[in-house]
Coordinates of C-alpha atoms and ligand atoms in Angstrom, one line a residue:
M251 CA -21.7 18.7 18.1
T252 CA -20.1 20.7 15.3
G253 CA -23.0 21.7 12.5
I254 CA -20.9 19.3 9.5
V255 CA -24.0 18.5 7.9
L256 CA -22.6 15.1 4.6
P257 CA -24.6 13.8 2.5
T258 CA -25.6 9.9 3.7
T259 CA -23.1 6.4 3.0
D260 CA -26.7 5.4 1.2
A261 CA -26.0 8.8 -1.2
L262 CA -22.8 8.2 -1.8
R263 CA -23.5 4.2 -2.2
T264 CA -25.3 5.6 -4.3
R265 CA -23.2 7.8 -6.2
A266 CA -20.8 5.8 -6.4
R267 CA -22.8 3.1 -8.6
A268 CA -23.3 5.8 -11.0
A269 CA -20.1 7.0 -11.3
L270 CA -19.0 3.3 -12.3
D271 CA -22.0 2.2 -15.1
R272 CA -20.9 5.7 -16.5
V273 CA -17.2 4.6 -17.3
G274 CA -19.0 1.0 -17.9
A275 CA -16.6 -1.4 -15.1
A276 CA -18.8 -3.6 -13.1
V277 CA -17.9 -3.8 -9.5
P278 CA -16.5 -7.2 -9.1
E279 CA -18.3 -8.1 -5.6
G280 CA -16.6 -11.1 -3.4
G281 CA -14.8 -10.8 -0.2
G282 CA -11.5 -10.1 0.5
L283 CA -11.6 -6.3 0.4
S284 CA -13.7 -4.1 1.4
A285 CA -14.9 -0.5 -0.4
R286 CA -15.6 2.3 2.2
T287 CA -15.4 6.6 2.1
P288 CA -13.7 8.3 4.6
V289 CA -16.7 10.8 3.8
T290 CA -19.1 8.6 6.6
G291 CA -16.2 6.2 7.4
E292 CA -18.2 4.1 6.5
Y293 CA -18.7 1.0 4.3
L294 CA -20.0 0.6 1.1
F295 CA -19.0 -2.6 -1.0
G296 CA -17.3 -6.1 -0.2
L297 CA -14.7 -6.8 -3.7
A298 CA -12.7 -9.9 -4.5
A299 CA -9.7 -9.6 -3.8
A300 CA -6.8 -11.3 -6.2
G301 CA -5.9 -14.8 -5.6
H302 CA -3.2 -16.3 -5.9
A303 CA -3.9 -18.2 -9.2
E304 CA -5.5 -14.5 -10.9
T305 CA -2.1 -12.8 -10.2
E306 CA -0.2 -15.8 -11.5
E307 CA -2.4 -15.1 -15.0
A308 CA -2.3 -11.7 -14.5
L309 CA 1.2 -11.4 -14.4
A310 CA 1.7 -14.4 -17.6
A311 CA -0.7 -12.8 -19.5
A312 CA 1.4 -9.0 -18.8
R313 CA 3.9 -10.2 -19.4
A314 CA 3.5 -12.4 -23.4
A315 CA 1.3 -8.9 -23.8
F316 CA 4.7 -7.1 -23.3
L317 CA 6.9 -9.5 -26.0
D318 CA 3.6 -7.4 -28.8
W319 CA 3.9 -4.2 -27.4
R320 CA 7.1 -3.4 -27.2
T321 CA 7.7 -3.9 -31.0
T322 CA 5.2 -1.4 -31.2
P323 CA 6.5 1.7 -33.0
A324 CA 6.2 4.2 -29.7
P325 CA 4.0 6.6 -31.5
R326 CA 1.8 4.4 -32.3
R327 CA 1.9 3.2 -27.9
G328 CA 0.8 7.1 -28.2
E329 CA -2.0 6.3 -29.6
L330 CA -3.1 4.2 -27.0
V331 CA -2.1 6.9 -24.8
R332 CA -3.8 10.2 -26.4
R333 CA -6.9 8.2 -26.5
L334 CA -7.0 7.4 -22.6
G335 CA -6.8 10.8 -22.0
E336 CA -9.5 11.9 -24.2
L337 CA -11.6 8.9 -22.1
L338 CA -10.3 10.6 -19.1
R339 CA -11.8 13.8 -19.9
V340 CA -14.8 13.0 -20.5
H341 CA -14.8 11.3 -17.3
Q342 CA -13.5 13.9 -15.2
E343 CA -16.5 14.2 -12.7
D344 CA -16.5 10.5 -12.9
L345 CA -13.4 9.7 -11.5
A346 CA -12.8 12.9 -9.8
D347 CA -16.4 11.8 -7.8
L348 CA -15.0 8.2 -7.0
I349 CA -11.9 10.3 -6.2
T350 CA -13.8 12.7 -2.8
I351 CA -15.6 9.7 -2.5
E352 CA -13.0 6.9 -1.8
A353 CA -10.3 9.7 -0.4
G354 CA -12.2 12.4 1.2
K355 CA -10.5 14.8 -1.2
I356 CA -12.3 18.1 -1.8
R357 CA -13.9 18.3 -4.6
S358 CA -11.2 20.8 -6.5
E359 CA -8.5 18.6 -5.4
A360 CA -10.4 15.5 -7.0
L361 CA -10.8 17.5 -10.4
G362 CA -7.5 18.7 -10.2
E363 CA -5.7 15.1 -9.9
V364 CA -7.5 13.7 -12.5
Q365 CA -6.6 16.9 -14.4
E366 CA -3.3 15.7 -13.8
M367 CA -3.9 12.8 -15.2
I368 CA -4.9 14.3 -18.1
D369 CA -1.5 16.5 -17.8
I370 CA 0.3 13.2 -18.4
C371 CA -1.4 11.8 -20.6
D372 CA 0.0 15.0 -22.9
F373 CA 2.9 14.8 -22.1
A374 CA 4.0 10.9 -22.3
V375 CA 2.4 11.4 -26.4
G376 CA 4.6 13.7 -27.1
L377 CA 7.2 11.4 -25.1
S378 CA 6.3 9.1 -27.7
R379 CA 8.1 10.9 -30.4
Q380 CA 10.9 12.3 -28.4
L381 CA 12.8 8.4 -26.4
Y382 CA 15.7 10.2 -28.3
G383 CA 19.5 8.1 -27.2
R384 CA 22.7 10.0 -28.2
T385 CA 25.4 9.3 -30.1
I386 CA 28.6 9.8 -28.6
A387 CA 32.5 10.4 -29.8
S388 CA 34.2 7.6 -30.5
E389 CA 38.0 7.5 -30.2
R390 CA 38.1 5.0 -33.3
P391 CA 38.4 5.7 -36.7
G392 CA 35.3 4.8 -38.7
H393 CA 33.3 4.1 -35.6
R394 CA 30.5 5.1 -34.1
L395 CA 29.3 5.3 -30.7
A396 CA 25.8 6.0 -30.2
E397 CA 23.0 5.0 -26.8
T398 CA 20.3 3.3 -28.1
W399 CA 17.1 2.8 -25.6
H400 CA 14.8 0.1 -25.2
P401 CA 11.5 -1.3 -23.9
L402 CA 12.1 -3.0 -20.2
G403 CA 9.8 -5.1 -19.8
V404 CA 6.4 -5.2 -17.2
V405 CA 6.3 -2.5 -14.6
G406 CA 4.6 -4.1 -11.1
V407 CA 2.5 -0.4 -10.2
I408 CA 1.9 -0.1 -6.2
S409 CA 0.8 3.1 -5.1
A410 CA -0.6 4.4 -2.1
F411 CA -4.2 6.1 -1.2
N412 CA -4.4 9.5 -1.0
F413 CA -3.5 9.9 -5.0
P414 CA -5.5 6.6 -6.6
A415 CA -5.2 8.1 -9.9
A416 CA -2.6 10.4 -10.6
V417 CA 0.0 8.0 -9.1
W418 CA -1.0 5.6 -11.7
S419 CA -1.6 7.4 -14.3
W420 CA 2.3 9.0 -13.3
N421 CA 3.9 5.2 -14.2
T422 CA 1.8 3.8 -16.6
A423 CA 1.3 6.7 -19.3
V424 CA 5.1 7.0 -19.3
A425 CA 5.6 3.0 -19.0
L426 CA 3.2 2.1 -21.5
V427 CA 4.5 5.1 -24.6
C428 CA 8.4 3.3 -23.5
G429 CA 7.0 -0.2 -24.4
D430 CA 6.3 -1.8 -21.0
T431 CA 3.2 -3.3 -20.0
V432 CA 1.8 -2.5 -16.5
V433 CA 0.4 -4.7 -13.8
W434 CA -1.0 -2.5 -11.1
K435 CA -1.9 -3.1 -7.0
P436 CA -3.7 -0.2 -5.9
S437 CA -4.2 1.1 -2.4
E438 CA -6.0 -1.6 -0.7
L439 CA -8.5 1.7 1.0
T440 CA -9.3 3.1 -3.3
P441 CA -9.8 0.3 -5.2
L442 CA -13.2 2.0 -6.7
V443 CA -11.3 4.4 -8.1
S444 CA -8.8 2.2 -9.6
L445 CA -11.7 0.0 -11.3
A446 CA -12.6 2.7 -12.8
C447 CA -9.2 3.9 -14.6
D448 CA -9.1 -0.2 -15.7
R449 CA -11.5 0.3 -17.5
L450 CA -11.2 3.6 -19.4
L451 CA -8.0 1.6 -19.4
A452 CA -9.4 -1.0 -21.8
R453 CA -11.8 1.7 -23.6
A454 CA -9.6 2.9 -24.8
V455 CA -6.7 -0.5 -25.9
D456 CA -10.1 -1.3 -27.6
D457 CA -11.2 1.4 -29.9
V458 CA -6.8 2.4 -30.7
G459 CA -6.5 -1.7 -31.0
A460 CA -3.8 -2.3 -28.7
P461 CA -3.0 -5.9 -26.4
R462 CA -5.2 -6.4 -24.3
D463 CA -2.8 -7.2 -21.4
V464 CA -0.7 -4.2 -21.9
H465 CA -2.9 -4.0 -19.0
R466 CA -3.7 -5.7 -15.7
L467 CA -5.2 -4.5 -12.1
L468 CA -4.9 -6.6 -9.0
L469 CA -6.8 -5.6 -6.5
G470 CA -5.9 -6.4 -3.1
G471 CA -3.8 -5.8 -0.3
R472 CA -0.1 -6.3 0.9
A473 CA -0.1 -9.9 0.7
V474 CA -0.4 -9.1 -3.2
G475 CA 1.7 -6.4 -3.4
E476 CA 4.0 -8.4 -2.0
R477 CA 4.2 -11.5 -5.3
L478 CA 4.4 -8.6 -7.1
V479 CA 7.9 -7.2 -5.1
D480 CA 9.4 -10.5 -5.9
D481 CA 8.1 -12.0 -9.2
P482 CA 11.0 -12.1 -11.7
R483 CA 8.8 -11.2 -13.9
I484 CA 8.7 -7.6 -13.3
A485 CA 11.4 -6.0 -14.1
L486 CA 10.7 -2.7 -12.8
V487 CA 8.7 -2.6 -8.9
S488 CA 7.3 1.3 -9.0
A489 CA 6.1 1.8 -5.4
T490 CA 4.2 4.9 -3.7
G491 CA 3.2 4.3 0.6
S492 CA 5.6 5.0 3.3
T493 CA 8.5 5.0 4.1
R494 CA 8.4 1.8 6.4
M495 CA 6.8 0.1 2.9
G496 CA 9.8 1.1 1.1
R497 CA 12.1 -0.3 3.2
E498 CA 10.5 -3.5 2.7
V499 CA 9.9 -3.4 -0.4
G500 CA 13.6 -1.8 -2.0
P501 CA 15.9 -4.9 -0.9
R502 CA 13.4 -7.5 -1.6
V503 CA 14.0 -6.1 -5.2
A504 CA 17.4 -5.6 -5.1
A505 CA 17.5 -8.9 -3.9
R506 CA 16.5 -10.8 -7.2
F507 CA 18.7 -8.1 -8.9
G508 CA 14.9 -6.2 -9.8
R509 CA 14.4 -2.8 -10.6
S510 CA 12.3 -0.2 -7.7
L511 CA 11.9 2.7 -8.0
L512 CA 10.5 4.1 -4.9
E513 CA 8.2 7.4 -3.9
L514 CA 7.9 7.4 -0.1
G515 CA 6.8 9.5 2.3
G516 CA 8.5 13.4 3.5
N517 CA 8.8 15.5 6.2
N518 CA 8.4 19.0 4.3
A519 CA 9.4 22.4 5.5
A520 CA 9.9 26.5 4.5
V521 CA 11.8 29.1 5.1
I522 CA 10.3 31.7 5.7
A523 CA 13.3 34.5 6.0
P524 CA 12.3 38.0 7.0
S525 CA 12.0 40.1 3.6
A526 CA 9.4 37.5 2.5
D527 CA 6.5 38.9 1.2
L528 CA 4.1 38.0 4.3
D529 CA 0.8 37.6 2.1
L530 CA 2.1 35.3 -0.5
A531 CA 3.6 33.4 2.5
V532 CA 0.1 32.8 4.1
Q533 CA -1.2 31.8 1.1
G534 CA 1.4 29.0 0.5
I535 CA 1.5 27.9 4.1
V536 CA -2.2 27.5 4.5
F537 CA -2.7 25.5 1.3
S538 CA 0.5 23.0 1.5
A539 CA -0.1 22.4 5.0
V540 CA -4.4 21.8 4.6
G541 CA -4.4 20.6 1.6
T542 CA -6.2 17.5 0.9
A543 CA -6.3 17.9 4.6
G544 CA -2.9 17.3 5.6
Q545 CA -2.5 13.9 3.4
R546 CA -0.1 14.9 0.6
C547 CA 3.2 13.5 0.8
T548 CA 4.1 17.2 0.0
T549 CA 2.8 18.6 2.5
L550 CA 4.1 20.8 4.8
R551 CA 4.4 19.5 7.9
R552 CA 7.4 22.4 9.7
L553 CA 7.7 25.5 9.4
I554 CA 11.6 27.6 9.7
V555 CA 10.7 31.0 10.5
H556 CA 12.4 33.8 11.2
R557 CA 12.8 34.9 14.6
D558 CA 11.8 39.2 13.5
V559 CA 8.2 37.4 11.7
A560 CA 7.3 34.9 13.5
D561 CA 5.1 36.4 15.6
T562 CA 3.5 38.3 13.3
L563 CA 3.2 34.8 10.8
V564 CA 2.0 32.8 13.7
E565 CA -0.8 35.4 14.4
R566 CA -2.2 35.4 11.0
L567 CA -2.0 31.6 10.3
T568 CA -3.7 31.0 13.0
A569 CA -6.4 33.8 12.1
A570 CA -6.4 32.1 8.6
Y571 CA -6.7 28.3 10.6
Q572 CA -9.8 29.3 13.0
K573 CA -12.0 30.5 9.6
L574 CA -11.1 27.4 7.7
P575 CA -14.3 25.4 6.4
I576 CA -13.9 22.2 7.6
G577 CA -16.9 19.4 6.4
D578 CA -18.7 18.0 3.3
P579 CA -16.0 17.5 1.0
F580 CA -17.9 17.1 -2.0
D581 CA -19.4 20.8 -0.6
R582 CA -17.4 23.1 -3.1
A583 CA -16.7 25.8 0.5
T584 CA -15.1 23.3 2.3
L585 CA -11.6 22.9 2.2
V586 CA -10.8 20.4 4.7
G587 CA -12.2 17.4 4.3
P588 CA -11.7 14.1 6.3
L589 CA -9.0 11.8 7.6
I590 CA -8.9 8.2 5.7
S591 CA -9.8 6.7 8.7
A592 CA -10.3 6.9 12.7
Q593 CA -6.7 5.5 12.4
A594 CA -5.1 8.2 11.2
L595 CA -6.7 10.3 13.4
E596 CA -5.5 8.1 16.4
R597 CA -2.3 8.8 14.5
M598 CA -2.6 12.7 14.5
R599 CA -3.5 12.9 18.0
G600 CA -0.5 11.1 19.6
A601 CA 2.1 12.1 17.9
L602 CA 0.0 16.5 19.0
S603 CA 0.1 14.3 22.4
R604 CA 3.6 13.3 22.3
V605 CA 4.8 16.6 20.9
R606 CA 2.9 18.5 23.8
D607 CA 5.1 16.5 26.2
E608 CA 8.4 17.5 24.9
G609 CA 7.2 21.2 25.4
G610 CA 5.2 22.1 22.0
T611 CA 2.8 24.8 23.1
L612 CA -0.7 24.4 20.5
L613 CA -1.6 27.3 18.8
A614 CA -4.8 26.3 16.6
G615 CA -6.7 23.2 16.4
G616 CA -6.3 20.1 16.4
A617 CA -9.8 18.9 17.9
R618 CA -12.0 16.3 16.3
R619 CA -14.8 17.8 15.2
A620 CA -17.2 15.1 16.1
V621 CA -20.5 14.5 13.7
E622 CA -23.4 12.6 15.4
T623 CA -24.8 11.0 11.7
A624 CA -21.2 9.9 10.9
P625 CA -19.6 9.0 14.0
H626 CA -16.9 7.4 11.8
A627 CA -15.7 9.9 10.3
A628 CA -12.3 11.4 11.3
Y629 CA -13.0 15.1 10.7
V630 CA -10.0 17.6 13.0
E631 CA -9.5 20.5 12.8
P632 CA -5.7 21.5 11.4
A633 CA -3.4 21.8 13.9
V634 CA -0.1 24.3 15.0
V635 CA 1.9 23.5 17.1
R636 CA 5.2 25.6 18.3
V637 CA 8.4 23.3 19.1
D638 CA 11.5 25.2 20.6
Q639 CA 13.4 22.4 18.6
Q640 CA 13.4 19.1 16.6
T641 CA 12.5 16.2 17.9
D642 CA 11.6 13.0 16.6
V643 CA 8.1 13.5 16.4
V644 CA 9.0 16.6 15.1
R645 CA 11.5 14.1 12.7
E646 CA 8.5 11.4 11.8
E647 CA 6.3 12.6 9.3
T648 CA 2.5 12.1 10.9
F649 CA 0.3 12.0 8.1
A650 CA -2.8 14.8 8.7
P651 CA -2.5 18.0 8.8
L652 CA -0.2 19.1 11.5
L653 CA 2.2 21.8 11.1
Y654 CA 5.0 22.4 14.1
V655 CA 6.7 26.1 14.2
L656 CA 10.4 26.9 15.1
T657 CA 12.3 29.8 14.6
Y658 CA 16.2 30.6 13.7
D659 CA 18.6 33.3 13.8
T660 CA 20.8 32.9 11.0
F661 CA 20.5 31.4 7.1
D662 CA 23.0 28.6 7.6
E663 CA 20.6 28.1 10.8
A664 CA 17.6 27.7 8.5
I665 CA 19.0 25.1 6.6
A666 CA 20.9 23.3 9.2
L667 CA 17.8 22.2 11.0
H668 CA 16.0 22.1 7.7
N669 CA 18.1 19.2 6.3
D670 CA 17.9 17.9 9.1
V671 CA 15.0 15.4 8.8
P672 CA 15.5 11.6 7.1
Q673 CA 13.3 12.4 5.0
G674 CA 14.0 14.8 1.3
L675 CA 11.5 15.0 -0.8
S676 CA 9.6 18.9 -1.4
S677 CA 11.1 22.1 0.1
S678 CA 10.7 25.6 -0.4
I679 CA 11.4 28.8 0.9
F680 CA 9.5 32.4 1.2
T681 CA 11.9 35.3 0.5
R682 CA 12.5 38.8 -2.2
D683 CA 16.1 37.9 -0.7
Q684 CA 18.1 36.3 -4.1
Q685 CA 21.0 35.5 -2.5
E686 CA 19.0 33.9 0.2
A687 CA 17.1 32.1 -3.1
E688 CA 20.0 31.2 -4.9
R689 CA 21.8 29.2 -2.1
F690 CA 18.3 27.4 -0.8
L691 CA 18.3 26.3 -4.1
S692 CA 22.5 25.6 -4.6
T693 CA 24.4 22.1 -3.4
E694 CA 24.7 23.8 0.5
G695 CA 20.7 24.3 0.3
S696 CA 17.8 22.1 0.7
D697 CA 18.5 18.9 0.1
C698 CA 15.3 17.5 -1.4
G699 CA 14.1 16.6 -4.7
I700 CA 11.9 19.8 -4.9
A701 CA 12.9 22.9 -4.0
N702 CA 10.9 26.2 -4.3
V703 CA 10.9 29.7 -4.6
N704 CA 7.6 31.8 -3.1
I705 CA 5.5 28.9 -3.8
G706 CA 4.9 26.2 -1.1
T707 CA 6.0 22.9 -0.8
S708 CA 2.9 20.4 -2.7
G709 CA 1.0 21.2 -5.8
A710 CA 3.6 20.1 -8.3
E711 CA 3.4 20.4 -11.9
I712 CA 4.1 17.8 -14.4
G713 CA 6.5 18.9 -16.6
G714 CA 8.9 18.3 -14.1
A715 CA 10.6 14.6 -12.5
F716 CA 8.7 14.2 -9.0
G717 CA 10.3 12.0 -6.3
G718 CA 12.9 12.8 -3.2
E719 CA 16.2 11.8 -1.5
K720 CA 17.2 10.4 1.7
D721 CA 14.5 7.9 3.7
T722 CA 12.2 9.2 0.2
G723 CA 13.5 6.8 -1.5
G724 CA 15.1 8.4 -4.5
G725 CA 13.1 7.8 -7.1
R726 CA 12.2 9.7 -10.3
E727 CA 8.3 10.1 -11.3
S728 CA 6.5 11.4 -14.1
G729 CA 7.9 14.6 -16.3
S730 CA 11.5 15.2 -17.3
D731 CA 14.0 12.7 -18.0
A732 CA 11.5 10.6 -15.6
W733 CA 11.2 8.0 -18.7
R734 CA 14.5 7.0 -18.8
S735 CA 13.9 4.7 -15.4
Y736 CA 11.1 2.9 -17.2
M737 CA 13.4 1.4 -20.3
R738 CA 17.0 0.1 -20.8
S739 CA 19.9 1.5 -22.4
A740 CA 22.2 -0.7 -25.0
T741 CA 25.8 1.2 -25.7
N742 CA 25.9 0.7 -28.9
T743 CA 29.7 0.8 -30.7
I744 CA 29.1 0.3 -34.6
N745 CA 32.2 -0.5 -37.0
Y746 CA 32.6 0.6 -40.6
A747 CA 36.0 0.8 -41.8
S748 CA 37.5 -1.9 -43.0
R749 CA 40.3 -2.8 -40.0
L750 CA 39.6 -3.9 -36.4
S751 CA 40.7 -1.2 -34.3
L752 CA 40.3 -1.9 -30.5
A753 CA 39.9 0.6 -28.0
Q754 CA 43.0 2.2 -25.5
N755 CA 45.2 1.2 -28.5
V756 CA 45.5 -2.3 -27.3
S757 CA 47.0 -4.2 -29.8
F758 CA 46.3 -7.7 -30.6
L759 CA 46.3 -10.1 -32.7
Ligands
LIG251 P1 1.5 2.9 2.8 O1 2.8 2.7 3.0 O2 0.3 2.1 3.7 O3 0.6 1.7 1.1 C1 1.2 1.7 0.4 C2 1.4 0.7 -0.9 O4 1.7 0.1 -0.7 C3 -0.3 0.5 -1.2 O5 -0.1 0.0 -2.0 C4 -0.1 -1.2 0.1 O6 -1.0 -2.5 0.3 C5 2.2 -1.0 0.1 N1 2.1 -2.6 0.6 C6 2.3 -2.1 1.6 N2 3.4 -2.7 2.1 C7 3.7 -3.6 1.6 C8 5.0 -4.4 1.6 N3 6.0 -5.1 2.0 N4 4.9 -4.6 0.5 C9 4.0 -4.8 -1.2 N5 3.2 -3.7 -1.1 C10 3.2 -3.1 -0.2 O7 1.1 4.4 2.4 P2 -0.5 4.9 2.2 O8 -0.9 5.1 3.6 O9 -1.6 4.3 1.1 O10 -0.1 6.2 1.6 C11 0.5 7.3 2.9 C12 2.1 7.1 2.2 O11 2.5 7.5 1.2 C13 2.6 8.0 3.1 O12 3.8 8.2 3.5 C14 3.2 9.7 1.6 O13 4.2 10.7 2.6 C15 3.7 8.3 0.7 N6 3.3 8.9 -0.4 C16 4.3 9.8 -0.9 C17 4.3 9.9 -2.4 C18 5.9 10.1 -2.6 O14 5.6 10.4 -4.6 N7 7.0 10.5 -2.5 C19 3.3 9.7 -3.2 C20 2.0 9.2 -2.1 C21 2.3 8.9 -1.0

């Protein structure tokens, strides 16, 4: 056995209840959905999933609330989000407890996820006074041409298990200041976190006197998500999850001319150039590849290393991997918590066996850390595998701590390898060569939505827009001008002259 000591499921259940109590959230006990914990791999509570009638009622209520909320001045809408940010500060530890219990995140990452929510609230409050349109030079005398931005409608948020709270807040904080209302279908794997978030927002709504139904939570699985996808009252479906899910959601929303914002899987790589500072690189690689037990969309999955430094880097990496503390995510010394489920572990094992069949060499990790007291928990040693080429398994996203190492000789070869995967989320280069760094960021370099220099692929700040290209779905969330996805624009032409002049010098009548 492994020496991993875990809290009991009873202790986790009590801790979850205490956190929910402090937040003020009630657990809707019933059937249809189970809250589980990957910490021990066991069942916590039975919960009632939203049925047809409840979904219908929530959609109608959110639509009615939109008609009211959209006329509330944006800076006043910001007051609701400011209050949410205050409550998140007060309950940061409680929410982090629930994130650790349900998603298995280590303590500092769980607290970091809540910090990210606080940050996006601050950002959205500022944004509530900055929903700018442009004035455009008109070709006609006595005319003003302008662009105005208006609330869009009800936003349906469908979210994944691995950022059970932050992804909701990226969408909700921004959607609310934009004048939209939100219906949220969280991951069926993290219902308790969503109950706490929903309750905190409901408290903020009461505190500032906003309409009750600006936010509605619908617990459930894929069938509830599908209702949001198909319902014409949902103006925007913002869906975060696997590429498989996005392939189903995108065309269905498009078929009813709805809008979708897709944040899907990644297969992120770092290029390690011969001039790289290897101390920096090792730290950046280990955090990006192993953080959240390899279960971030931005997790580093491919390392593209110059042949001259490959052996040295691999040696340093495998040494670092051997020292990784794996175990109880509540223990502050732990760096690697559990995988979300036994199925996730099976998928990692399947990928490892495929890549070894294809000639890959396992350099570190890959073994399960069985825990006697928790036979269903999925603790695993993060793995590093050296491969000669990008075979099918390397080009897929395996949502686990599995890092493939490839080597290159020329910079062009590194870029070609880097971009030769279906996904396009995050990327990075470690180099001291300015020309290489700039080429990596240039149009002919990384084809991803996120491209970094001398920093890993994961751990983005909320100020920039977040999202990726190709099979990652093309959506942008969070900072920069991602807010535009949550609003509709109108082009206004105002004639303040005394005669009607037509554009393009057209003469008529
Ligand atoms: P998942 O695709 O299994 O589920 C995500 C959500 O989609 C869940 O709420 C699920 O119930 C819902 N869903 C599934 N099929 C649906 C359908 N046909 N219609 C409507 N809703 C449906 O993903 P997961 O396992 O929870 O999360 C891991 C995946 O999410 C990884 O691929 C990861 O890369 C990705 N992810 C991407 C981002 C990003 O911002 N790009 C962020 C986090 C996670």
